[in-house]
Coordinates of C-alpha atoms and ligand atoms in Angstrom, one line a residue:
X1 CA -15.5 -21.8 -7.8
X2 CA -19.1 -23.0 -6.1
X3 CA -19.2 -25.5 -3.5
X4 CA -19.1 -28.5 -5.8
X5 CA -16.2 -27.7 -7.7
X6 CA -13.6 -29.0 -4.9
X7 CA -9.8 -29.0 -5.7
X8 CA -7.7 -32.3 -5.0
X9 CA -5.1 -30.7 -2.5
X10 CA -2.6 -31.9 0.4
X11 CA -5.2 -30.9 3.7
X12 CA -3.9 -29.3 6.6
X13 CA -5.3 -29.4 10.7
X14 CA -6.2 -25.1 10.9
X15 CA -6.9 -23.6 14.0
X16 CA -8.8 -20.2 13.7
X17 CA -8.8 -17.8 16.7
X18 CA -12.2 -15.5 16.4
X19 CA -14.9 -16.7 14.2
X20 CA -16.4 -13.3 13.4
X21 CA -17.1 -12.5 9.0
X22 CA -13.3 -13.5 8.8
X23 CA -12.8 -16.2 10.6
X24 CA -16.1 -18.4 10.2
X25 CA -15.8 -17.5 6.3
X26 CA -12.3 -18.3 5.9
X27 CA -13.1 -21.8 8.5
X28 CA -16.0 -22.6 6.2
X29 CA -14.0 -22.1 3.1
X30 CA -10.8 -24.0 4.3
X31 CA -13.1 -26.8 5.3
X32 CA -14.2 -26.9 1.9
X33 CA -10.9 -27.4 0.2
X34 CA -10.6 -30.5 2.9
X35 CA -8.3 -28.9 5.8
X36 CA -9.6 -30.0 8.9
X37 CA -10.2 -26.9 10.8
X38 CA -10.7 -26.3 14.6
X39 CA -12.6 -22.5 15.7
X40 CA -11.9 -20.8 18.6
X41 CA -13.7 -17.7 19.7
X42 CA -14.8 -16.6 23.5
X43 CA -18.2 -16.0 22.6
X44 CA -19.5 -19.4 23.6
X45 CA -22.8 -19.0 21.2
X46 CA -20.6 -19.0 18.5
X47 CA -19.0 -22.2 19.1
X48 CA -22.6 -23.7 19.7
X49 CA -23.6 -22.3 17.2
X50 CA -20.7 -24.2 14.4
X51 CA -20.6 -27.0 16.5
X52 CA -24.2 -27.3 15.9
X53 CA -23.5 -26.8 11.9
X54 CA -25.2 -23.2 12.1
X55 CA -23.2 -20.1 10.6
X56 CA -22.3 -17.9 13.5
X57 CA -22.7 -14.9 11.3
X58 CA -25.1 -13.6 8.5
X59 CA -23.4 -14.0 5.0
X60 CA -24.7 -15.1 1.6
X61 CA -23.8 -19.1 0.8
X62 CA -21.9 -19.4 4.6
X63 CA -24.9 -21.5 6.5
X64 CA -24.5 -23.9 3.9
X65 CA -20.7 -24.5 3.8
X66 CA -20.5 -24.6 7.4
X67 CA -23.6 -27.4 7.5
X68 CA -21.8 -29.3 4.9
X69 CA -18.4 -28.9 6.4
X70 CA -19.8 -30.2 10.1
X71 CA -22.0 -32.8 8.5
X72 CA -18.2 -33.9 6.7
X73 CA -16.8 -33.4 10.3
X74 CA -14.3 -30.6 8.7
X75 CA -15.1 -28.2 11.3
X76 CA -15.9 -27.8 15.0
X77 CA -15.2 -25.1 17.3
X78 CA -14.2 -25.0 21.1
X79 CA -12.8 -22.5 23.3
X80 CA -10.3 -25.0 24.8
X81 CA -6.9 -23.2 23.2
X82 CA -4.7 -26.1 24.5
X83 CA -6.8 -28.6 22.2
X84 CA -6.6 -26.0 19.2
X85 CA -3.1 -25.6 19.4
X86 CA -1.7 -29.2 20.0
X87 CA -4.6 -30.4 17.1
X88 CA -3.6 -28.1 14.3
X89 CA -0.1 -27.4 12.7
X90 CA -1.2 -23.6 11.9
X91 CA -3.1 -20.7 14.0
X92 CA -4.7 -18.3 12.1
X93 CA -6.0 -15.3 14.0
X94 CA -9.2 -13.4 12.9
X95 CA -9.9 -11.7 16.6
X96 CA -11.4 -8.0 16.0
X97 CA -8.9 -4.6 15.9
X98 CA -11.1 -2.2 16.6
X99 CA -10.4 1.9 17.3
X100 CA -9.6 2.9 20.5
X101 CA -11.1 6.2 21.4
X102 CA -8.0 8.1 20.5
X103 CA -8.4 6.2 17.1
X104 CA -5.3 4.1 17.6
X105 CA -5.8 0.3 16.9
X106 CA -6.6 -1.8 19.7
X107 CA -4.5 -4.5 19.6
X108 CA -5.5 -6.2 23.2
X109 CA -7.5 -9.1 21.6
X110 CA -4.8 -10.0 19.1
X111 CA -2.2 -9.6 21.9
X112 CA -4.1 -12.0 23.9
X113 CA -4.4 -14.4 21.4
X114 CA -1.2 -14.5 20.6
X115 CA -0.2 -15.0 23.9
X116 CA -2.4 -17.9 24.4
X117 CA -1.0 -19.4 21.4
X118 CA 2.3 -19.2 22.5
X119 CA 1.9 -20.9 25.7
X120 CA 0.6 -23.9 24.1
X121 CA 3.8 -23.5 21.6
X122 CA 6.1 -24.1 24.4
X123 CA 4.4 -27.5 25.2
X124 CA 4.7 -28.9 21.7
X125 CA 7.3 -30.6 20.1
X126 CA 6.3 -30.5 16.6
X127 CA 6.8 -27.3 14.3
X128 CA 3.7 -24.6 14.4
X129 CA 2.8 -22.1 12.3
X130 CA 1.4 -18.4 13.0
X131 CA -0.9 -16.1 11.1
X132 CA -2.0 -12.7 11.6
X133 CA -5.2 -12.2 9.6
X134 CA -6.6 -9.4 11.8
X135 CA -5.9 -6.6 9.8
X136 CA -3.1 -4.6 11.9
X137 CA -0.9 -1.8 11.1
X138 CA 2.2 -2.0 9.0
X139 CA 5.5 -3.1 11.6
X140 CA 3.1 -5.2 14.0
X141 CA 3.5 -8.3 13.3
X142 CA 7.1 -8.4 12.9
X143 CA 7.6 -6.1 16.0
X144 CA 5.0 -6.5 18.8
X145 CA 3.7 -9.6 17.7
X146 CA 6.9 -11.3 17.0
X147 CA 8.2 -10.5 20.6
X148 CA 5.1 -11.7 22.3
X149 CA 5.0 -14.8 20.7
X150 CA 8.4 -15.5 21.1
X151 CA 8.7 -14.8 25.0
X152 CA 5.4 -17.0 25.1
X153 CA 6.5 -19.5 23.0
X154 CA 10.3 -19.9 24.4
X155 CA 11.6 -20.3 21.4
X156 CA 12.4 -18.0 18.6
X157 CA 11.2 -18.1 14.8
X158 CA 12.9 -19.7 12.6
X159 CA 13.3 -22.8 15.8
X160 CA 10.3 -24.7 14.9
X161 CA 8.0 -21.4 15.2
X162 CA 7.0 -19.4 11.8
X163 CA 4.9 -16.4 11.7
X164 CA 3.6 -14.5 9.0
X165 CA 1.0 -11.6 8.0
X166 CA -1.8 -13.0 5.7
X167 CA -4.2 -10.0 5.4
X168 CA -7.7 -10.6 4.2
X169 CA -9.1 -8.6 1.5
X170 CA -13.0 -10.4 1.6
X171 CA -15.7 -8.0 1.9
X172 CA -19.1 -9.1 3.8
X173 CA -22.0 -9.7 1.4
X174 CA -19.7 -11.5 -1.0
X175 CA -17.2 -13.3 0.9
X176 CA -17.4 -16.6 0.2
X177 CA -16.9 -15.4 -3.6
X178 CA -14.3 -13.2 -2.6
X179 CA -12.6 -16.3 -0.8
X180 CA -12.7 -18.2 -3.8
X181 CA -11.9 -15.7 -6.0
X182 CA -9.3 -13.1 -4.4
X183 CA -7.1 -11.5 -6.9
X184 CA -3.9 -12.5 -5.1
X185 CA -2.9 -14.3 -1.7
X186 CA -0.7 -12.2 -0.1
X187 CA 2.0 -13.3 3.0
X188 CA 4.5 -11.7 4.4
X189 CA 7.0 -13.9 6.5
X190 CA 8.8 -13.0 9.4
X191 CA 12.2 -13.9 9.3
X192 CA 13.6 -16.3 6.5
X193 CA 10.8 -18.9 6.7
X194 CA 7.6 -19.1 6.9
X195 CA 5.1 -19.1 3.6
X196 CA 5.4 -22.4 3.0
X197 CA 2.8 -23.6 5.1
X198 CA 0.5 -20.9 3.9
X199 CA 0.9 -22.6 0.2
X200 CA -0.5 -25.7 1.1
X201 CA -3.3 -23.9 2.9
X202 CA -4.3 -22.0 -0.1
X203 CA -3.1 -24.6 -2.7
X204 CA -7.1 -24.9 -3.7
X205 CA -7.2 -21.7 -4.7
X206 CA -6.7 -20.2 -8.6
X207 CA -5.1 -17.2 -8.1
X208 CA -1.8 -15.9 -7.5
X209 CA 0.2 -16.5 -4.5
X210 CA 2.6 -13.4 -3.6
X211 CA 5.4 -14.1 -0.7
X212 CA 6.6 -10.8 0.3
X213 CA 7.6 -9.4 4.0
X214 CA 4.9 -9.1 6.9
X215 CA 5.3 -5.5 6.7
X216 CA 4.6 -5.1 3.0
X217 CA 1.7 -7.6 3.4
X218 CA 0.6 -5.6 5.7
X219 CA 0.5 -2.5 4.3
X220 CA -1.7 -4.0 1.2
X221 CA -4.3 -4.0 3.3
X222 CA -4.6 0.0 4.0
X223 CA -3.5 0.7 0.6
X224 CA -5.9 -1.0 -0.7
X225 CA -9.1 -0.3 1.7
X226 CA -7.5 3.4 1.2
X227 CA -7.7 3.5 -2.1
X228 CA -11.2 1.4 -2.3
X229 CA -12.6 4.8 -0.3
X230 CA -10.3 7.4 -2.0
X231 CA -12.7 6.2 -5.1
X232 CA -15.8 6.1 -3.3
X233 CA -15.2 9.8 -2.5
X234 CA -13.7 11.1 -5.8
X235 CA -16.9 9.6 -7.6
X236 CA -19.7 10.9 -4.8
X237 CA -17.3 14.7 -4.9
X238 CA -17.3 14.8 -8.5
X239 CA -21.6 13.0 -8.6
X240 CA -22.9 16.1 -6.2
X241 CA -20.8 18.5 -8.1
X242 CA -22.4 17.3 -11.3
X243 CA -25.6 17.2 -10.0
X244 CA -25.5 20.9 -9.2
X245 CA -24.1 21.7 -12.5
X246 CA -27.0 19.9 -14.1
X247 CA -25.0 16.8 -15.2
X248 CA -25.8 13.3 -15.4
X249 CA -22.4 12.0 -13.2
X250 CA -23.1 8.4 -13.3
X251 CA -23.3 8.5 -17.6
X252 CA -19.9 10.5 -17.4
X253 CA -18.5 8.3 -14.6
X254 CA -19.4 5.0 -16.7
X255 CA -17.5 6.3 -19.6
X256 CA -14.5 7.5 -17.2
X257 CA -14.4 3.6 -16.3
X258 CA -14.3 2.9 -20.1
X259 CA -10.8 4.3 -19.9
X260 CA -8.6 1.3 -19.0
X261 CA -5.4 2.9 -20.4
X262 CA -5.1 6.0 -18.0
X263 CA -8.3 5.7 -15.5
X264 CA -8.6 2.3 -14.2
X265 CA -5.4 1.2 -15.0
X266 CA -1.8 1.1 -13.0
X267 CA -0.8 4.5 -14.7
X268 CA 0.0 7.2 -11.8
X269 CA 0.0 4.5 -9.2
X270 CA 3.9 4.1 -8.9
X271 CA 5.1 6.6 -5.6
X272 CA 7.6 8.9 -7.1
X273 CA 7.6 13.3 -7.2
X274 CA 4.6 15.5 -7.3
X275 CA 2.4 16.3 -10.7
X276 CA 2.9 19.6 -12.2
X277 CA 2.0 20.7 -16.4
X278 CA -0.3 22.7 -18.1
X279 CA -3.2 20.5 -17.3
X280 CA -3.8 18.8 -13.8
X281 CA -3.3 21.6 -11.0
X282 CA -5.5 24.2 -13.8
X283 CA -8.1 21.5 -13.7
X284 CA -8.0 21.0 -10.3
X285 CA -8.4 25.0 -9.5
X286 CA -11.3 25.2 -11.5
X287 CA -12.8 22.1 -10.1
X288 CA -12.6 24.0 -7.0
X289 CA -13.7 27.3 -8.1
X290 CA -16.7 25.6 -9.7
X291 CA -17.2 24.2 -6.2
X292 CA -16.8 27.5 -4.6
X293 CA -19.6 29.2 -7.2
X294 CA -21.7 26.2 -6.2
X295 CA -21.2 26.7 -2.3
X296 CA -20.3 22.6 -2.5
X297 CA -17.9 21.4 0.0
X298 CA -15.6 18.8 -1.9
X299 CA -12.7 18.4 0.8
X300 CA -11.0 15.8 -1.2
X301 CA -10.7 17.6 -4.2
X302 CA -9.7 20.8 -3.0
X303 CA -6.9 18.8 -1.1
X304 CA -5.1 17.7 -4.1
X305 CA -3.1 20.5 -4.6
X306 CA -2.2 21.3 -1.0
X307 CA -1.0 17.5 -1.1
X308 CA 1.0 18.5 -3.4
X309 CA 2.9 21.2 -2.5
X310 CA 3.4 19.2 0.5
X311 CA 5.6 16.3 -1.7
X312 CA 7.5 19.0 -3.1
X313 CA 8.1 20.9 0.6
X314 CA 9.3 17.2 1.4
X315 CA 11.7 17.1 -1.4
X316 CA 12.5 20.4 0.0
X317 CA 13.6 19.8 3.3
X318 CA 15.3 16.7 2.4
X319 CA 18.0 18.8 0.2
X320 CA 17.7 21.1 3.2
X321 CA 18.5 18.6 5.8
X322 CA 22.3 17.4 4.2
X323 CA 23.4 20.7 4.6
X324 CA 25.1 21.4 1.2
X325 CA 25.1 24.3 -0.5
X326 CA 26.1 23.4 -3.9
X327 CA 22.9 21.5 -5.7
X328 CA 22.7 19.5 -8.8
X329 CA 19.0 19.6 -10.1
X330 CA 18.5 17.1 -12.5
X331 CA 15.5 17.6 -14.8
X332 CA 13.2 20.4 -14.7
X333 CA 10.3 20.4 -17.5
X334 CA 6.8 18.7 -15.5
X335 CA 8.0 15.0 -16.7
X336 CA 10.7 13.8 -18.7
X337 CA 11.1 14.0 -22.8
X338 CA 9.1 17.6 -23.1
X339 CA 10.3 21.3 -22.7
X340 CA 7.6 22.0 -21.0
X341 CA 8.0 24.2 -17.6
X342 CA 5.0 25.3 -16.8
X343 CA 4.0 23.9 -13.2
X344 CA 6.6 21.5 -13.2
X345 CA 7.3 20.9 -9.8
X346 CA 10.7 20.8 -10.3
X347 CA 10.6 24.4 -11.3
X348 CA 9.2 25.1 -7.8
X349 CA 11.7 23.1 -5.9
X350 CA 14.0 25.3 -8.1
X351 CA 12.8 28.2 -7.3
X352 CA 12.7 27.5 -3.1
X353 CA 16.0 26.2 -3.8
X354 CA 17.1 29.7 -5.0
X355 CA 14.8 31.5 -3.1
X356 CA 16.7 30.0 0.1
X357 CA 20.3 30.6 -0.9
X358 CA 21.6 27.3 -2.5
X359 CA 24.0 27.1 -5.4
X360 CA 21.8 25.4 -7.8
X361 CA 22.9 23.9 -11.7
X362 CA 20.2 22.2 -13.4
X363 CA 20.8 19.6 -16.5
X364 CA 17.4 19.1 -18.8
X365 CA 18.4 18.3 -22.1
X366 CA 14.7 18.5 -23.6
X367 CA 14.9 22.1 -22.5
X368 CA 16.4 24.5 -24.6
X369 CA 16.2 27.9 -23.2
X370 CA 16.4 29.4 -26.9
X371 CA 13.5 27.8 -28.0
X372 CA 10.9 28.1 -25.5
X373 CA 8.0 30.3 -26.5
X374 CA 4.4 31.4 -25.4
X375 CA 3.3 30.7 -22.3
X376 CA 6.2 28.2 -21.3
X377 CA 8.2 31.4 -22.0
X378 CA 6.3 33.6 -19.8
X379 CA 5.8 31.0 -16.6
X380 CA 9.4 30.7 -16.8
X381 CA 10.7 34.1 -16.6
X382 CA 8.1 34.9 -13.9
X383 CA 8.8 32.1 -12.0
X384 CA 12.9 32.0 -12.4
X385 CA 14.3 35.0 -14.1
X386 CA 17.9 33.8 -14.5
X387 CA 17.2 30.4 -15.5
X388 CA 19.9 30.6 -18.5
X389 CA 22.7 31.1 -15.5
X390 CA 21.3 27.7 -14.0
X391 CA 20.7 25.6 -16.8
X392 CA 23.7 23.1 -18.6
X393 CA 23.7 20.8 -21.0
X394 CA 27.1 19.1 -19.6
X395 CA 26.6 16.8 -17.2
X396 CA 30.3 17.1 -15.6
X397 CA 29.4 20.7 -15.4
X398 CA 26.4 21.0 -13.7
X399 CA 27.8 17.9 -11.5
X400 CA 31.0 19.8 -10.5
X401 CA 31.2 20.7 -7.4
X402 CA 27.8 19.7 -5.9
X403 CA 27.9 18.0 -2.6
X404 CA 23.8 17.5 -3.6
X405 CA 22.5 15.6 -6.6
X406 CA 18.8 15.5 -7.0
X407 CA 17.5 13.5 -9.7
X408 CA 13.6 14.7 -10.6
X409 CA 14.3 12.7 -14.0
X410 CA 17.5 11.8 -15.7
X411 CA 18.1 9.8 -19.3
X412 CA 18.9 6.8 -19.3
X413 CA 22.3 7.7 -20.5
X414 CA 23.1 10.0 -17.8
X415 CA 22.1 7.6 -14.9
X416 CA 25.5 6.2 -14.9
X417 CA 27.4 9.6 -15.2
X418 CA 25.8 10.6 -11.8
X419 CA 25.9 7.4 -10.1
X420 CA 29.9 7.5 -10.9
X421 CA 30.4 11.0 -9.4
X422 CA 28.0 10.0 -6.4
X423 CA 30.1 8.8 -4.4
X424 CA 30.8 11.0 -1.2
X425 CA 28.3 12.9 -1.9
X426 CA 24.6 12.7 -1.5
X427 CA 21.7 12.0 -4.0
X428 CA 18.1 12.8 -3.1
X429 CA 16.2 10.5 -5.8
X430 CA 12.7 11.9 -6.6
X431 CA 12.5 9.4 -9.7
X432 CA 13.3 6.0 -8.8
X433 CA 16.7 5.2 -10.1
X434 CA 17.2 1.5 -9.1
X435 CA 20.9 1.6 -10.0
X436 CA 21.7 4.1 -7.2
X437 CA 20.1 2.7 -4.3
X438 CA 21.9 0.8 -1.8
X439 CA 25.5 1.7 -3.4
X440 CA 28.2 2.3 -0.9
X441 CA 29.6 5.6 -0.3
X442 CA 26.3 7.6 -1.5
X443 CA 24.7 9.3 0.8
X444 CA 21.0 8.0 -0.9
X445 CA 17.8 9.2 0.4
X446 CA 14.4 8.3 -2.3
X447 CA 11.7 10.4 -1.9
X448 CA 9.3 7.6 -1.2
X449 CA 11.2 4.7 -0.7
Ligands
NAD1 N1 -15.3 -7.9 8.4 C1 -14.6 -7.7 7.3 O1 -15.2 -7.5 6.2 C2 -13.1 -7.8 7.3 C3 -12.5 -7.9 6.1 C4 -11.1 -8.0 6.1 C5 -10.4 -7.9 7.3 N2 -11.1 -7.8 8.4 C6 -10.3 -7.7 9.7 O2 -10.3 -9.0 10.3 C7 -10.4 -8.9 11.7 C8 -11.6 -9.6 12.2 O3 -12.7 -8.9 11.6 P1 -14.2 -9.5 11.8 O4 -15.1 -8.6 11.1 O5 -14.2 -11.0 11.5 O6 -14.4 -9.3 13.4 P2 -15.6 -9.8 14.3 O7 -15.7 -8.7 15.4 O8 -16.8 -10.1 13.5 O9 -15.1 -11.1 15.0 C9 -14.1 -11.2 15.9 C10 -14.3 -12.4 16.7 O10 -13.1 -12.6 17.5 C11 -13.6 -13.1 18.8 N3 -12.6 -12.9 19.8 C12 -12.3 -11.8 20.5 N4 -11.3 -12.0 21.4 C13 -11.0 -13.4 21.3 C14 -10.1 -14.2 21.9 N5 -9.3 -13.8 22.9 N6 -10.0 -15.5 21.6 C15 -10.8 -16.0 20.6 N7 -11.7 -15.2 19.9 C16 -11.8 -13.9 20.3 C17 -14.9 -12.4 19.0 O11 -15.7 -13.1 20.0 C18 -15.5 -12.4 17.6 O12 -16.3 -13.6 17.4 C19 -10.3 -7.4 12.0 O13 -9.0 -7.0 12.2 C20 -10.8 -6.8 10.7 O14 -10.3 -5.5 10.6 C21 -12.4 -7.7 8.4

């Protein structure tokens, strides 16, 4: 969208608390779609400066919006709260959450801001809305911000009050086109209410609008700004290593990103049990030898594996932790609908299992002891010796007795053989089995969820 192309939609009077990138983008942009917006910051410059129609901050296309948006009288700034609060039917706060030194999140400007807000809350009559743009960790705003505003505001949400997480996913350089162009809006309400207000705000926008809770809302934010630099690291670990090796990395990484079924793609994004087979740990070990031969330093890389091991310990200690003896393991080969052992991390969870004394019966109909050969045949016998005392191909069987279930992956058929013999006992769920959850009388513990 450029600044001519202006959507017809219902405006809105916007406050916005700090007019730092965020803020003064997200003002200008607003102001653009026709909401009448109000800044406040403490740093009087800055409200000279918008007042003025000057951009407070350096950004591609923002000194223009902003000059257009004062010259429309769409947007002025002040440091008078009161006149914010009681001229605007929605706050929106875009103060900084820097590190403290012990790399917590400071949370003192937000706190303060919030506080403020709330004051001026108890004074009005009219409904008001509140929204947490500051990036802040997952639980805030529906935990410290949500008391503070309510002991501020005398009143409690859902009385005339909303609040909600809205983070903000623009990056400086291009974020008046990130504005425009976001791949989703995402706000989390607190309480029952509270998005509604945040629709009309964003009504100008083409792109989809996703109402979810303030604490998943939140938690987009780090996942993605996690994964954004989880990428940047993989590429520059995997460039230098290349390099040494004599390899031009950014020809092979532009025909990695040609591969939108498995590489940039939602495959291996859903949280679930650890990675085993025949293929990723081996690669990863030689990655790291060649990185050893190369005296390279690739932290992230040689990490993988450690992380892991650690997914399966987890699994671990959560069969540990329910105290039964008796466990029912089902699926064993790497992933479901192959024979194939080798490095399945379900044969390692086995194996502890063993290792520390429990009763274990394991169901995998794809594997067939008789038939496994080469090196499947080998890993297995090293790794569990007895495995044909273990394994079952009836269900009722390997279920009887367990006070444990553990699902790595079951059919779909046998997903409703466990969850009938569940009850009073307890299921550890390393695969995701939506029928299970939340059932009474099952002791139901997911490994990521
Ligand atoms: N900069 C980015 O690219 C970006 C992108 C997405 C999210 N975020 C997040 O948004 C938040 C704001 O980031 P930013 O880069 O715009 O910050 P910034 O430091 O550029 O601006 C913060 C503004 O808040 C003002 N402020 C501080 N205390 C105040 C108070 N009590 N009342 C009113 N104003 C006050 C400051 O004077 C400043 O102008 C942070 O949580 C950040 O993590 C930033």
């Amino acid at each position: 969208m450029t600044a001519e192309e202006r959507p017809q939609v219902d405006t809105m009077n916007v406050s916005i608390f700090g007019l730092g990138y965020v803020g003064a983008v997200s003002g200008a942009c607003f102001a653009h779609f026709g909401h009448k917006v109000i800044g406040v910051d403490i740093n009087l410059s800055k409200i000279e400066m918008i007042n003025a129609g000057f951009s407070p901050v350096v950004e591609q296309g923002l000194a223009e919006l902003i000059s257009k948006g004062h010259a429309a009288g769409m947007i002025s700034a002040t440091e008078d709260v009161s006149a914010a609060v009681m001229g605007s039917e929605i706050s929106l706060i875009s103060v900084g959450t820097p590190s403290d030194t012990n790399g917590s999140q400071s949370l003192t400007a937000v706190e303060s801001v919030v506080e403020a807000i709330g004051r001026e809350i108890r004074r009005k009559q009219e409904p008001h809305c509140v929204v947490i743009r500051s990036t802040v960790a997952p639980g805030t705003t529906d935990g410290r911000i949500a008391r503070l505003l309510q002991e501020a505001a005398g009143r409690e949400i859902g009385e005339e009050l909303t609040l909600c997480s809205n983070p903000e996913f623009l990056r400086e350089g291009s974020a008046i086109k990130d504005f425009f162009h976001p791949p989703f809006t995402v706000v989390g309400g607190v309480g029952t209410e509270g998005c509604q207000a945040l629709a009309t705000l964003y009504a100008g926008l083409d792109a989809p609008f996703i109402a979810t809770t303030a604490r998943v809302a939140e938690s987009l934010k780090y996942a993605c700004n996690c994964f954004h630099a989880v990428k940047i690291a993989f590429a520059n670990e995997l460039g230098v290593l290349m390099k040494t090796l004599g390899i031009d990395s950014r020809e092979a990484m532009r025909i990695f990103c040609e591969d939108r079924l498995l590489n940039i793609s939602s495959a291996y994004l859903r949280p679930g049990f650890a990675f085993g087979g025949s293929c990723l740990p081996k690669e990863l070990r030689t990655i790291a030898d060649m990185a050893r031969a190369a005296n390279l330093p690739l932290p992230m890389l040689t990490s993988v594996l450690e992380s892991n091991q650690q997914h399966v310990e987890r699994a671990l200690e959560m069969i540990q932790r329910r105290g039964r003896r008796k466990v029912a393991l089902f699926g064993l080969a790497f992933k479901p609908g192959t024979d194939d052992l080798r490095e399945s991390p379900l044969v390692t969870l086995a194996e502890r299992l063993i290792g520390k004394g429990f009763d274990l019966a394991i169901f995998d109909r794809s594997v067939d002891l008789g038939r496994l050969t080469g090196t499947n045949l080998e890993y297995i016998r090293c790794e569990i010796p007895h495995l044909d005392r273990l394994v079952s191909n009836s269900i009722d069987g390997t279920l009887n007795g367990a006070g444990t279930i553990v699902i790595g992956h079951a059919p779909r058929d046998v997903v409703p053989k466990i969850a009938a013999a569940a009850v009073g006992r307890s299921v550890i769920d390393l695969q995701g089995v939506a029928a299970l959850q939340n059932r009474p009388g099952i002791d139901y513990e997911g490994i990521c969820w």
